[in-house]
């Protein structure tokens, strides 16, 4: 069964700190890993990592995928209070004919001024 | 361009009542999804529709039914609500299956079953 484990479950930092969020996974036939940010309401897409795209960057956020060790990290540099959110990691495998997209429980990041 | 819209935003039901959650997207996406989100459980897929005319079970389909009414609309029905169905429900859509494409989420429906 596909599995996604995120750590830590919660994290409190001060503005300006750099944070690293972790996502480890077990999946049948890895296809992609996606990161989402969830503030008060709906999750919003951050990155998709695949075998052909193992590193992504957007502004202060970056993510890498290690397919050998089965994990991904999301880095946020120079954190701001607006980065406070739950960060979700999801994995898509391609085992058999069944579509499967599995989410982790998320990491709650709180950035204090 | 409203993206993904859901109605209602909040709902309180008594055990045994039925209701339908509505979802619509205006992005011409082929795939649509229903998730539930419970504290400490992350997002769990209830049902999905890979394309107009098809629906399939996700991880937690029991107690729910869905209808892909047309390309834009995907509804979720609770036939006989139970307290275990108290949750926040999200609808999402994507151009193709999520994992090949990013998903866009609606604002959610907070459902309480007493």
mmCIF file of C-alpha atoms in Angstrom:
data_model
loop_
_atom_site.group_PDB
_atom_site.id
_atom_site.type_symbol
_atom_site.label_atom_id
_atom_site.label_comp_id
_atom_site.label_asym_id
_atom_site.label_seq_id
_atom_site.Cartn_x
_atom_site.Cartn_y
_atom_site.Cartn_z
ATOM 1 C CA UNK A 1 0.000 0.000 0.000
ATOM 2 C CA UNK A 2 1.252 3.473 -0.885
ATOM 3 C CA UNK A 3 2.335 5.534 2.104
ATOM 4 C CA UNK A 4 3.420 9.138 2.689
ATOM 5 C CA UNK A 5 4.969 10.268 5.968
ATOM 6 C CA UNK A 6 5.653 13.926 6.594
ATOM 7 C CA UNK A 7 7.849 15.329 9.318
ATOM 8 C CA UNK A 8 7.806 17.200 11.500
ATOM 9 C CA UNK A 9 4.062 17.338 12.118
ATOM 10 C CA UNK A 10 4.412 20.914 13.305
ATOM 11 C CA UNK A 11 7.113 23.530 13.438
ATOM 12 C CA UNK A 12 7.359 27.032 14.902
ATOM 13 C CA UNK A 13 10.016 29.433 13.645
ATOM 14 C CA UNK A 14 10.765 33.148 13.612
ATOM 15 C CA UNK A 15 10.602 35.358 10.561
ATOM 16 C CA UNK A 16 13.819 35.125 8.612
ATOM 17 C CA UNK A 17 14.577 31.535 9.573
ATOM 18 C CA UNK A 18 15.102 28.807 6.987
ATOM 19 C CA UNK A 19 12.983 25.671 7.313
ATOM 20 C CA UNK A 20 13.150 22.203 5.813
ATOM 21 C CA UNK A 21 10.059 20.034 5.596
ATOM 22 C CA UNK A 22 10.381 16.336 4.930
ATOM 23 C CA UNK A 23 8.277 13.857 2.987
ATOM 24 C CA UNK A 24 9.191 10.183 2.815
ATOM 25 C CA UNK A 25 7.178 7.709 0.794
ATOM 26 C CA UNK A 26 6.566 4.147 -0.204
ATOM 27 C CA UNK A 27 4.867 3.655 -3.545
ATOM 28 C CA UNK A 28 4.384 1.081 -6.259
ATOM 29 C CA UNK A 29 6.053 2.394 -9.407
ATOM 30 C CA UNK A 30 6.723 6.032 -8.571
ATOM 31 C CA UNK A 31 5.198 8.480 -11.007
ATOM 32 C CA UNK A 32 5.264 11.890 -9.288
ATOM 33 C CA UNK A 33 5.383 13.757 -5.984
ATOM 34 C CA UNK A 34 3.482 16.980 -5.449
ATOM 35 C CA UNK A 35 3.672 19.652 -2.755
ATOM 36 C CA UNK A 36 0.709 21.843 -1.785
ATOM 37 C CA UNK A 37 0.290 24.759 0.631
ATOM 38 C CA UNK A 38 -2.928 24.950 2.630
ATOM 39 C CA UNK A 39 -3.716 28.137 4.457
ATOM 40 C CA UNK A 40 -7.194 28.640 5.908
ATOM 41 C CA UNK A 41 -9.052 26.932 3.110
ATOM 42 C CA UNK A 42 -8.151 25.123 -0.078
ATOM 43 C CA UNK A 43 -4.727 23.638 -0.843
ATOM 44 C CA UNK A 44 -2.798 25.430 -3.564
ATOM 45 C CA UNK A 45 -0.190 23.783 -5.773
ATOM 46 C CA UNK A 46 3.509 24.442 -5.196
ATOM 47 C CA UNK A 47 5.635 21.881 -7.051
ATOM 48 C CA UNK A 48 5.507 18.648 -8.993
ATOM 49 C CA UNK A 49 8.600 16.449 -9.000
ATOM 50 C CA UNK A 50 9.046 13.552 -11.383
ATOM 51 C CA UNK A 51 11.818 11.310 -12.611
ATOM 52 C CA UNK A 52 12.623 13.955 -15.213
ATOM 53 C CA UNK A 53 12.353 16.903 -12.834
ATOM 54 C CA UNK A 54 13.862 16.218 -9.439
ATOM 55 C CA UNK A 55 14.551 19.808 -8.403
ATOM 56 C CA UNK A 56 12.221 22.792 -8.519
ATOM 57 C CA UNK A 57 12.559 26.368 -7.293
ATOM 58 C CA UNK A 58 10.222 29.303 -7.042
ATOM 59 C CA UNK A 59 11.385 32.375 -5.209
ATOM 60 C CA UNK A 60 12.199 31.450 -1.617
ATOM 61 C CA UNK A 61 10.757 27.944 -1.977
ATOM 62 C CA UNK A 62 12.601 24.987 -3.408
ATOM 63 C CA UNK A 63 12.149 21.252 -3.426
ATOM 64 C CA UNK A 64 14.216 18.242 -4.305
ATOM 65 C CA UNK A 65 13.361 14.596 -4.847
ATOM 66 C CA UNK A 66 15.620 11.701 -3.931
ATOM 67 C CA UNK A 67 14.210 8.663 -5.735
ATOM 68 C CA UNK A 68 16.892 6.393 -4.397
ATOM 69 C CA UNK A 69 16.223 7.181 -0.741
ATOM 70 C CA UNK A 70 12.475 7.723 -1.331
ATOM 71 C CA UNK A 71 12.045 11.196 0.077
ATOM 72 C CA UNK A 72 11.550 14.801 -0.832
ATOM 73 C CA UNK A 73 12.293 18.013 1.027
ATOM 74 C CA UNK A 74 10.674 21.409 0.785
ATOM 75 C CA UNK A 75 12.917 24.318 1.746
ATOM 76 C CA UNK A 76 11.710 27.783 2.594
ATOM 77 C CA UNK A 77 14.355 30.463 3.079
ATOM 78 C CA UNK A 78 13.901 33.836 4.780
ATOM 79 C CA UNK A 79 10.486 32.790 6.095
ATOM 80 C CA UNK A 80 7.684 35.323 6.372
ATOM 81 C CA UNK A 81 4.479 35.252 8.422
ATOM 82 C CA UNK A 82 2.616 34.629 5.174
ATOM 83 C CA UNK A 83 4.362 31.272 4.907
ATOM 84 C CA UNK A 84 2.370 30.051 7.911
ATOM 85 C CA UNK A 85 0.277 27.160 6.594
ATOM 86 C CA UNK A 86 -0.040 23.411 6.424
ATOM 87 C CA UNK A 87 2.249 21.947 3.763
ATOM 88 C CA UNK A 88 0.971 18.767 2.137
ATOM 89 C CA UNK A 89 2.937 16.185 0.232
ATOM 90 C CA UNK A 90 1.245 13.724 -2.129
ATOM 91 C CA UNK A 91 2.518 10.827 -4.182
ATOM 92 C CA UNK A 92 1.206 9.183 -7.303
ATOM 93 C CA UNK A 93 2.118 5.652 -8.151
ATOM 94 C CA UNK A 94 1.174 3.679 -11.211
ATOM 95 C CA UNK A 95 0.586 0.213 -9.861
ATOM 96 C CA UNK A 96 -1.795 -1.829 -11.979
ATOM 97 C CA UNK A 97 -4.882 -0.238 -13.456
ATOM 98 C CA UNK A 98 -5.919 1.562 -10.306
ATOM 99 C CA UNK A 99 -5.375 5.266 -10.024
ATOM 100 C CA UNK A 100 -3.960 6.182 -6.659
ATOM 101 C CA UNK A 101 -2.979 9.530 -5.183
ATOM 102 C CA UNK A 102 -1.935 9.463 -1.541
ATOM 103 C CA UNK A 103 -1.529 12.490 0.697
ATOM 104 C CA UNK A 104 0.521 12.799 3.852
ATOM 105 C CA UNK A 105 -0.939 14.297 7.012
ATOM 106 C CA UNK A 106 0.881 17.561 6.464
ATOM 107 C CA UNK A 107 3.320 19.759 8.361
ATOM 108 C CA UNK A 108 1.883 22.764 10.187
ATOM 109 C CA UNK A 109 4.350 25.637 9.880
ATOM 110 C CA UNK A 110 3.918 28.686 12.082
ATOM 111 C CA UNK A 111 6.134 31.702 11.401
ATOM 112 C CA UNK A 112 6.166 34.231 14.219
ATOM 113 C CA UNK A 113 7.137 37.874 13.669
ATOM 114 C CA UNK B 1 -12.795 32.776 -14.054
ATOM 115 C CA UNK B 2 -14.043 31.386 -10.721
ATOM 116 C CA UNK B 3 -11.935 28.199 -10.740
ATOM 117 C CA UNK B 4 -13.548 25.489 -8.617
ATOM 118 C CA UNK B 5 -16.716 26.400 -6.732
ATOM 119 C CA UNK B 6 -18.522 24.358 -4.100
ATOM 120 C CA UNK B 7 -21.899 24.694 -2.446
ATOM 121 C CA UNK B 8 -22.846 24.853 0.324
ATOM 122 C CA UNK B 9 -20.007 26.238 2.440
ATOM 123 C CA UNK B 10 -21.464 24.878 5.681
ATOM 124 C CA UNK B 11 -24.096 22.264 6.438
ATOM 125 C CA UNK B 12 -25.470 20.602 9.545
ATOM 126 C CA UNK B 13 -27.359 17.327 9.125
ATOM 127 C CA UNK B 14 -29.056 14.957 11.481
ATOM 128 C CA UNK B 15 -28.101 11.286 11.360
ATOM 129 C CA UNK B 16 -29.961 9.575 8.542
ATOM 130 C CA UNK B 17 -30.616 12.693 6.476
ATOM 131 C CA UNK B 18 -29.381 12.930 2.905
ATOM 132 C CA UNK B 19 -27.752 15.734 1.012
ATOM 133 C CA UNK B 20 -25.803 16.516 -2.138
ATOM 134 C CA UNK B 21 -22.652 18.598 -2.297
ATOM 135 C CA UNK B 22 -22.251 20.447 -5.551
ATOM 136 C CA UNK B 23 -19.006 21.219 -7.356
ATOM 137 C CA UNK B 24 -18.351 23.039 -10.607
ATOM 138 C CA UNK B 25 -15.213 24.100 -12.455
ATOM 139 C CA UNK B 26 -14.804 26.542 -15.320
ATOM 140 C CA UNK B 27 -11.277 25.599 -16.395
ATOM 141 C CA UNK B 28 -12.328 22.978 -18.966
ATOM 142 C CA UNK B 29 -10.640 20.295 -16.883
ATOM 143 C CA UNK B 30 -11.212 16.651 -17.676
ATOM 144 C CA UNK B 31 -10.678 15.154 -14.205
ATOM 145 C CA UNK B 32 -12.530 15.922 -10.988
ATOM 146 C CA UNK B 33 -12.240 14.631 -7.424
ATOM 147 C CA UNK B 34 -13.906 14.584 -4.038
ATOM 148 C CA UNK B 35 -11.780 14.492 -0.873
ATOM 149 C CA UNK B 36 -12.501 14.573 2.799
ATOM 150 C CA UNK B 37 -10.138 16.102 5.305
ATOM 151 C CA UNK B 38 -10.235 15.148 8.967
ATOM 152 C CA UNK B 39 -7.937 16.414 11.730
ATOM 153 C CA UNK B 40 -4.722 14.438 11.771
ATOM 154 C CA UNK B 41 -5.732 12.387 8.710
ATOM 155 C CA UNK B 42 -4.710 14.512 5.760
ATOM 156 C CA UNK B 43 -6.714 14.470 2.533
ATOM 157 C CA UNK B 44 -8.387 11.194 1.567
ATOM 158 C CA UNK B 45 -9.842 10.558 -1.852
ATOM 159 C CA UNK B 46 -13.512 9.551 -1.829
ATOM 160 C CA UNK B 47 -14.310 9.307 -5.540
ATOM 161 C CA UNK B 48 -12.859 10.659 -8.728
ATOM 162 C CA UNK B 49 -13.871 11.113 -12.333
ATOM 163 C CA UNK B 50 -11.005 10.767 -14.765
ATOM 164 C CA UNK B 51 -13.101 12.163 -17.597
ATOM 165 C CA UNK B 52 -16.698 13.040 -18.386
ATOM 166 C CA UNK B 53 -18.829 9.917 -18.221
ATOM 167 C CA UNK B 54 -16.584 7.953 -15.847
ATOM 168 C CA UNK B 55 -16.424 7.703 -12.062
ATOM 169 C CA UNK B 56 -14.310 5.488 -9.823
ATOM 170 C CA UNK B 57 -13.879 4.793 -6.147
ATOM 171 C CA UNK B 58 -11.033 6.274 -4.201
ATOM 172 C CA UNK B 59 -9.699 5.362 -0.797
ATOM 173 C CA UNK B 60 -12.844 5.923 1.309
ATOM 174 C CA UNK B 61 -15.986 5.568 -0.895
ATOM 175 C CA UNK B 62 -18.346 3.851 1.568
ATOM 176 C CA UNK B 63 -21.452 5.882 2.350
ATOM 177 C CA UNK B 64 -21.070 8.152 -0.678
ATOM 178 C CA UNK B 65 -22.189 8.288 -4.286
ATOM 179 C CA UNK B 66 -21.138 10.630 -7.058
ATOM 180 C CA UNK B 67 -22.442 11.905 -10.357
ATOM 181 C CA UNK B 68 -20.411 13.501 -13.123
ATOM 182 C CA UNK B 69 -23.274 15.549 -14.505
ATOM 183 C CA UNK B 70 -21.268 17.022 -17.368
ATOM 184 C CA UNK B 71 -17.709 18.153 -17.926
ATOM 185 C CA UNK B 72 -18.098 21.052 -15.502
ATOM 186 C CA UNK B 73 -20.025 19.506 -12.619
ATOM 187 C CA UNK B 74 -19.313 16.693 -10.183
ATOM 188 C CA UNK B 75 -21.647 16.116 -7.240
ATOM 189 C CA UNK B 76 -21.217 14.062 -4.068
ATOM 190 C CA UNK B 77 -24.254 12.533 -2.373
ATOM 191 C CA UNK B 78 -24.619 11.271 1.181
ATOM 192 C CA UNK B 79 -27.683 9.019 1.169
ATOM 193 C CA UNK B 80 -27.924 8.472 4.930
ATOM 194 C CA UNK B 81 -25.547 10.704 6.842
ATOM 195 C CA UNK B 82 -23.638 9.332 9.827
ATOM 196 C CA UNK B 83 -21.610 11.187 12.483
ATOM 197 C CA UNK B 84 -18.464 9.573 11.044
ATOM 198 C CA UNK B 85 -19.049 11.658 7.929
ATOM 199 C CA UNK B 86 -18.489 14.887 9.837
ATOM 200 C CA UNK B 87 -15.593 16.402 7.936
ATOM 201 C CA UNK B 88 -14.452 19.113 5.563
ATOM 202 C CA UNK B 89 -15.089 18.111 1.957
ATOM 203 C CA UNK B 90 -12.998 19.427 -0.912
ATOM 204 C CA UNK B 91 -13.703 19.169 -4.587
ATOM 205 C CA UNK B 92 -10.769 19.449 -6.983
ATOM 206 C CA UNK B 93 -10.135 19.355 -10.699
ATOM 207 C CA UNK B 94 -7.173 18.895 -13.012
ATOM 208 C CA UNK B 95 -6.558 18.935 -16.732
ATOM 209 C CA UNK B 96 -5.709 15.225 -16.699
ATOM 210 C CA UNK B 97 -5.246 12.840 -13.814
ATOM 211 C CA UNK B 98 -3.605 14.467 -10.798
ATOM 212 C CA UNK B 99 -0.023 13.440 -10.452
ATOM 213 C CA UNK B 100 0.419 14.074 -14.146
ATOM 214 C CA UNK B 101 -1.167 17.475 -13.645
ATOM 215 C CA UNK B 102 -1.652 19.775 -10.688
ATOM 216 C CA UNK B 103 -4.988 19.887 -8.957
ATOM 217 C CA UNK B 104 -7.044 22.990 -8.262
ATOM 218 C CA UNK B 105 -9.156 22.830 -5.123
ATOM 219 C CA UNK B 106 -12.460 24.411 -4.221
ATOM 220 C CA UNK B 107 -12.958 26.309 -0.932
ATOM 221 C CA UNK B 108 -14.442 23.332 0.893
ATOM 222 C CA UNK B 109 -17.706 22.403 2.599
ATOM 223 C CA UNK B 110 -17.728 21.976 6.352
ATOM 224 C CA UNK B 111 -20.267 19.255 7.169
ATOM 225 C CA UNK B 112 -21.411 18.359 10.667
ATOM 226 C CA UNK B 113 -23.619 15.323 11.268
ATOM 227 C CA UNK B 114 -25.282 15.188 14.688
#
